[in-house]
Short mmCIF file of C-alpha atoms in Angstrom, two decimals:
data_model
loop_
_atom_site.label_atom_id
_atom_site.label_comp_id
_atom_site.label_asym_id
_atom_site.label_seq_id
_atom_site.Cartn_x
_atom_site.Cartn_y
_atom_site.Cartn_z
CA MET A 1 -2.41 22.11 24.23
CA PRO A 2 0.13 19.28 22.48
CA LYS A 3 -1.93 16.10 21.35
CA GLU A 4 0.36 12.93 20.84
CA THR A 5 -0.72 11.58 17.58
CA ALA A 6 -0.13 7.85 16.93
CA ASN A 7 2.92 6.90 15.70
CA ALA A 8 3.37 6.14 11.87
CA ARG A 9 2.52 2.37 11.34
CA PRO A 10 2.74 1.20 7.75
CA ALA A 11 -0.39 -1.41 6.69
CA THR A 12 0.88 -4.64 6.19
CA GLU A 13 0.40 -7.91 3.77
CA ALA A 14 -0.24 -11.33 5.46
CA GLY A 15 -0.13 -14.14 3.82
CA VAL A 16 -2.85 -17.02 3.74
CA ASP A 17 -2.38 -20.87 3.57
CA ALA A 18 -4.43 -21.71 0.45
CA GLY A 19 -7.12 -24.84 0.05
CA ALA A 20 -7.76 -27.31 -2.73
CA GLU A 21 -9.74 -25.69 -4.02
CA GLY A 22 -8.34 -22.10 -3.28
CA ASP A 23 -10.64 -21.39 -0.11
CA ALA A 24 -8.37 -19.49 2.42
CA ALA A 25 -8.12 -17.85 5.75
CA PRO A 26 -5.86 -15.00 6.19
CA ARG A 27 -3.69 -15.43 9.51
CA SER A 28 -4.01 -11.32 9.54
CA ALA A 29 -5.75 -9.54 7.60
CA PRO A 30 -4.10 -6.45 5.54
CA VAL A 31 -5.27 -2.53 6.04
CA LEU A 32 -8.71 -2.38 4.33
CA TYR A 33 -9.23 -5.97 3.90
CA GLY A 34 -11.99 -7.66 6.26
CA GLN A 35 -11.93 -11.47 4.35
CA PRO A 36 -9.62 -11.38 1.69
CA VAL A 37 -9.75 -14.76 0.08
CA PRO A 38 -8.40 -16.50 -3.42
CA LEU A 39 -10.55 -15.45 -6.38
CA THR A 40 -11.97 -18.66 -7.99
CA PRO A 41 -15.09 -19.59 -10.31
CA GLN A 42 -15.85 -22.30 -7.66
CA ARG A 43 -16.55 -19.64 -5.04
CA HIS A 44 -17.18 -16.28 -7.41
CA ALA A 45 -18.97 -17.63 -9.67
CA LYS A 46 -22.34 -15.47 -9.09
CA LEU A 47 -19.96 -12.46 -7.85
CA ARG A 48 -19.70 -9.06 -9.39
CA LEU A 49 -17.56 -5.92 -8.73
CA ALA A 50 -19.60 -2.06 -8.79
CA PRO A 51 -18.51 0.11 -11.70
CA ASP A 52 -19.55 2.94 -9.52
CA ARG A 53 -16.67 2.57 -6.34
CA ASP A 54 -14.82 5.39 -3.80
CA TYR A 55 -12.09 5.40 -1.73
CA ALA A 56 -14.98 5.30 2.11
CA VAL A 57 -13.12 2.15 2.71
CA ALA A 58 -9.91 4.23 3.31
CA ARG A 59 -11.51 7.02 5.05
CA ALA A 60 -9.98 5.84 8.85
CA VAL A 61 -5.96 5.06 6.96
CA ASN A 62 -3.50 7.43 8.40
CA SER A 63 -0.71 5.77 6.16
CA VAL A 64 -0.21 3.19 3.68
CA PRO A 65 2.69 1.09 2.00
CA ILE A 66 3.93 3.52 -0.52
CA ASN A 67 6.20 2.00 -3.73
CA ALA A 68 9.20 3.85 -5.23
CA ILE A 69 7.88 4.16 -8.43
CA GLU A 70 5.04 6.47 -6.89
CA TYR A 71 7.77 8.39 -5.00
CA ARG A 72 7.77 11.27 -7.74
CA HIS A 73 4.08 11.11 -7.81
CA ALA A 74 3.25 10.91 -4.04
CA VAL A 75 5.62 13.56 -2.47
CA LYS A 76 3.68 16.31 -4.68
CA HIS A 77 0.80 15.60 -2.27
CA TYR A 78 1.86 13.62 0.67
CA PRO A 79 5.04 13.13 3.34
CA VAL A 80 6.80 10.21 2.39
CA VAL A 81 8.81 8.67 4.84
CA PHE A 82 10.01 5.02 6.49
CA SER A 83 8.76 2.84 8.81
CA ALA A 84 10.80 2.48 12.19
CA SER A 85 10.35 -0.87 12.52
CA ALA A 86 11.52 -3.96 10.66
CA PRO A 87 11.47 -4.61 8.18
CA ALA A 88 11.88 -1.08 6.92
CA MET A 89 9.14 0.36 4.42
CA SER A 90 8.43 3.74 2.88
CA ILE A 91 4.84 5.21 3.56
CA ALA A 92 2.71 8.06 2.32
CA LEU A 93 1.27 9.88 5.25
CA LEU A 94 -2.05 10.36 4.56
CA GLY A 95 -3.45 11.69 8.64
CA LEU A 96 -1.97 13.34 11.34
CA SER A 97 -3.66 11.37 13.73
CA GLU A 98 -4.70 7.86 14.60
CA GLY A 99 -8.44 6.45 12.03
CA GLU A 100 -7.80 9.79 10.34
CA ASN A 101 -7.15 10.39 6.18
CA LEU A 102 -7.37 14.05 5.35
CA PHE A 103 -8.00 12.68 1.40
CA VAL A 104 -11.13 11.20 1.57
CA GLY A 105 -14.15 13.16 1.99
CA LYS A 106 -17.98 12.53 3.34
CA ASP A 107 -19.02 11.55 0.71
CA GLY A 108 -16.24 8.73 -0.03
CA ALA A 109 -14.23 11.06 -3.14
CA TRP A 110 -10.62 11.40 -2.93
CA ALA A 111 -9.14 15.19 -3.04
CA ALA A 112 -9.69 16.00 -6.05
CA GLU A 113 -6.00 16.45 -8.04
CA HIS A 114 -4.59 14.25 -5.38
CA TYR A 115 -2.90 11.24 -6.25
CA VAL A 116 -4.38 8.45 -4.90
CA PRO A 117 -1.63 5.49 -3.68
CA ALA A 118 -1.78 2.00 -5.61
CA TYR A 119 -2.07 0.01 -2.34
CA ILE A 120 -5.54 1.87 -2.05
CA ARG A 121 -6.47 1.61 -5.99
CA ARG A 122 -6.05 -1.81 -5.97
CA TYR A 123 -8.41 -2.98 -3.83
CA PRO A 124 -10.87 -5.47 -2.97
CA PHE A 125 -8.00 -6.95 -5.11
CA ILE A 126 -4.54 -8.32 -3.68
CA PHE A 127 -1.90 -10.78 -3.67
CA MET A 128 -1.11 -12.99 -0.88
CA ALA A 129 1.41 -16.04 -0.83
CA GLY A 130 0.24 -19.24 -1.21
CA PRO A 131 1.11 -22.01 1.00
CA ASP A 132 4.90 -22.64 -0.24
CA ARG A 133 5.44 -19.18 0.16
CA GLN A 134 7.21 -18.82 -3.31
CA GLN A 135 4.30 -18.34 -5.20
CA TYR A 136 1.45 -15.62 -5.08
CA VAL A 137 -2.90 -15.85 -5.65
CA LEU A 138 -5.41 -13.42 -6.27
CA CYS A 139 -7.53 -12.57 -3.89
CA VAL A 140 -10.41 -10.74 -3.07
CA ASP A 141 -11.96 -9.09 -0.22
CA GLU A 142 -15.44 -10.47 0.20
CA ASP A 143 -16.51 -8.07 2.95
CA ALA A 144 -16.11 -5.30 0.20
CA ASP A 145 -18.72 -2.69 -0.20
CA CYS A 146 -18.09 -2.89 -3.74
CA VAL A 147 -18.68 -6.56 -4.33
CA GLY A 148 -21.97 -8.11 -4.12
CA LYS A 149 -24.41 -8.77 -7.19
CA LYS A 150 -24.34 -5.93 -9.01
CA GLY A 151 -21.90 -4.69 -11.59
CA ASP A 152 -19.20 -6.43 -13.86
CA ALA A 153 -18.75 -10.18 -13.37
CA PHE A 154 -16.06 -12.23 -12.30
CA PHE A 155 -16.70 -15.22 -14.17
CA LYS A 156 -18.56 -15.96 -17.28
CA LYS A 157 -18.83 -19.56 -17.70
CA GLY A 158 -16.26 -20.61 -15.58
CA GLU A 159 -14.02 -18.01 -17.04
CA PRO A 160 -11.75 -15.33 -15.88
CA THR A 161 -13.43 -12.08 -17.40
CA GLU A 162 -11.92 -8.63 -17.91
CA VAL A 163 -12.39 -7.17 -14.33
CA VAL A 164 -10.02 -10.23 -13.39
CA GLU A 165 -7.42 -9.99 -16.20
CA ARG A 166 -7.18 -5.87 -14.60
CA ALA A 167 -6.83 -7.11 -11.24
CA LEU A 168 -4.22 -9.96 -11.77
CA SER A 169 -2.29 -7.30 -13.75
CA PHE A 170 -2.14 -4.50 -11.60
CA CYS A 171 -1.60 -6.83 -8.84
CA SER A 172 1.23 -8.46 -10.58
CA SER A 173 2.82 -5.42 -11.24
CA TYR A 174 2.12 -3.94 -7.60
CA GLN A 175 4.13 -7.14 -6.12
CA THR A 176 6.76 -7.23 -8.35
CA GLN A 177 7.50 -3.23 -7.26
CA SER A 178 7.58 -3.71 -3.87
CA GLU A 179 9.79 -6.31 -3.81
CA THR A 180 11.88 -3.43 -5.86
CA THR A 181 11.11 -1.09 -2.85
CA ARG A 182 11.46 -3.42 -0.17
CA GLU A 183 15.58 -3.98 -1.90
CA PHE A 184 15.60 -0.63 -2.31
CA VAL A 185 14.58 0.45 1.42
CA ALA A 186 16.77 -2.52 2.78
CA ALA A 187 19.57 -1.01 0.81
CA LEU A 188 19.16 2.53 2.90
CA ASP A 189 19.15 0.97 6.00
CA ARG A 190 21.63 -1.24 6.38
CA SER A 191 23.82 1.83 5.04
CA GLY A 192 22.38 3.45 8.04
CA LEU A 193 20.79 6.55 6.06
CA LEU A 194 17.51 5.93 7.90
CA VAL A 195 17.63 8.14 10.81
CA PRO A 196 14.55 8.65 13.53
CA ASN A 197 12.49 11.78 13.23
CA ARG A 198 9.40 13.15 14.57
CA ALA A 199 6.95 16.39 13.69
CA GLU A 200 5.21 18.81 15.28
CA ILE A 201 2.37 20.53 13.20
CA THR A 202 0.31 23.31 14.95
CA VAL A 203 -3.40 23.65 13.74
CA ALA A 204 -6.20 25.71 13.31
CA GLY A 205 -7.01 26.48 16.70
CA GLY A 206 -3.79 26.35 18.43
CA ASP A 207 -3.36 23.00 18.90
CA THR A 208 -0.25 20.97 18.40
CA LEU A 209 -0.18 17.88 17.69
CA ARG A 210 3.26 15.67 17.74
CA LEU A 211 3.82 12.50 15.20
CA GLY A 212 6.54 10.17 16.11
CA GLY A 213 7.48 6.45 14.75
CA PHE A 214 8.97 7.40 11.23
CA ARG A 215 12.41 7.79 9.84
CA VAL A 216 13.71 9.60 7.61
CA VAL A 217 16.57 9.62 5.35
CA ASP A 218 19.64 11.59 6.70
CA GLU A 219 20.49 13.99 4.10
CA LYS A 220 24.63 14.70 5.19
CA ARG A 221 24.72 10.75 5.68
CA PHE A 222 23.66 10.53 2.13
CA ALA A 223 25.95 13.28 0.50
CA ALA A 224 28.82 11.19 2.09
CA LEU A 225 28.10 7.74 0.06
CA GLY A 226 30.69 6.46 -1.46
CA ASP A 227 31.79 6.37 -5.05
CA ASP A 228 31.21 2.98 -5.53
CA VAL A 229 27.55 2.79 -3.40
CA PHE A 230 26.49 5.65 -5.59
CA LEU A 231 27.62 4.32 -8.48
CA ASP A 232 26.37 0.91 -8.14
CA TRP A 233 22.70 2.44 -6.97
CA ARG A 234 22.63 5.11 -10.02
CA LYS A 235 23.04 2.32 -12.10
CA ARG A 236 19.86 -0.10 -10.02
CA GLY A 237 18.38 3.18 -10.67
CA TRP A 238 18.22 4.05 -7.62
#
C-alpha cells in the first residue's frame, strides 16, 4: 500500500536575544539544537568538548539545509531540492520518512564514504543573531551529549582555546556561505525556475513512499533564460 511521507521540511535557524552577560533564550531552537546559548567564559569556564563525537544527534533528521558550495559533494550521495515555503532554501534529503536519517547507523557513525553536510558537522556550535539582528554570536548547545566535563576545554584562564577558535572560524564561514546561498536560491525563485515536484519510491516489500513539499529547477525554463541573466549569473559564480 502507498504510504504518504511527511513533506520535505528544512531545518531553520532562529535568532536569540542576548543578555548583558551573553546569556540567551532562543525563540525557537533550530533542528538538532536543544538549548543553544552564547558561549562565554563566565558561563562555560568548566565545560569541555568530547573528542570522540558521533552523529547520533542527527539520527531522526530527514533533511537539512545545504549551502551552494556543498552541492558538488552532496549531490553524489543525496537528492538536493528546494523548499516549497518562503524563503526558498536548498535542502539535502537524508531520509524518505519523518524522523528517518538513512545515513546514521545504530552506533552513531555516518555512512562510510558519504559526505556529511556542514549543517551537521558544525554541531554543537552555531551562529545566532544578536539583539540588533545585524551581528552574530557564537553559541553552543548545552544539551549536547558531547558537551560536558570531559574533553577539550572551551576556555583557559578566561581565554578561548583552539576548540572555540575553530568553531568560530567554521561557523563564520558557514554563515557567509549560507547568505550567499540564500541570494542564489532567491534569484532562482524570482526567475520562476523553481517548480513543485513529487517523488514516488518503491522500497523492499513493495511499499510505495510518496514525498512532496519540495521544488526542483525546471530544466526547460533554465535553458530559456535570457543571455543577460545567464551571463550575470556566470559572473557571480552561479
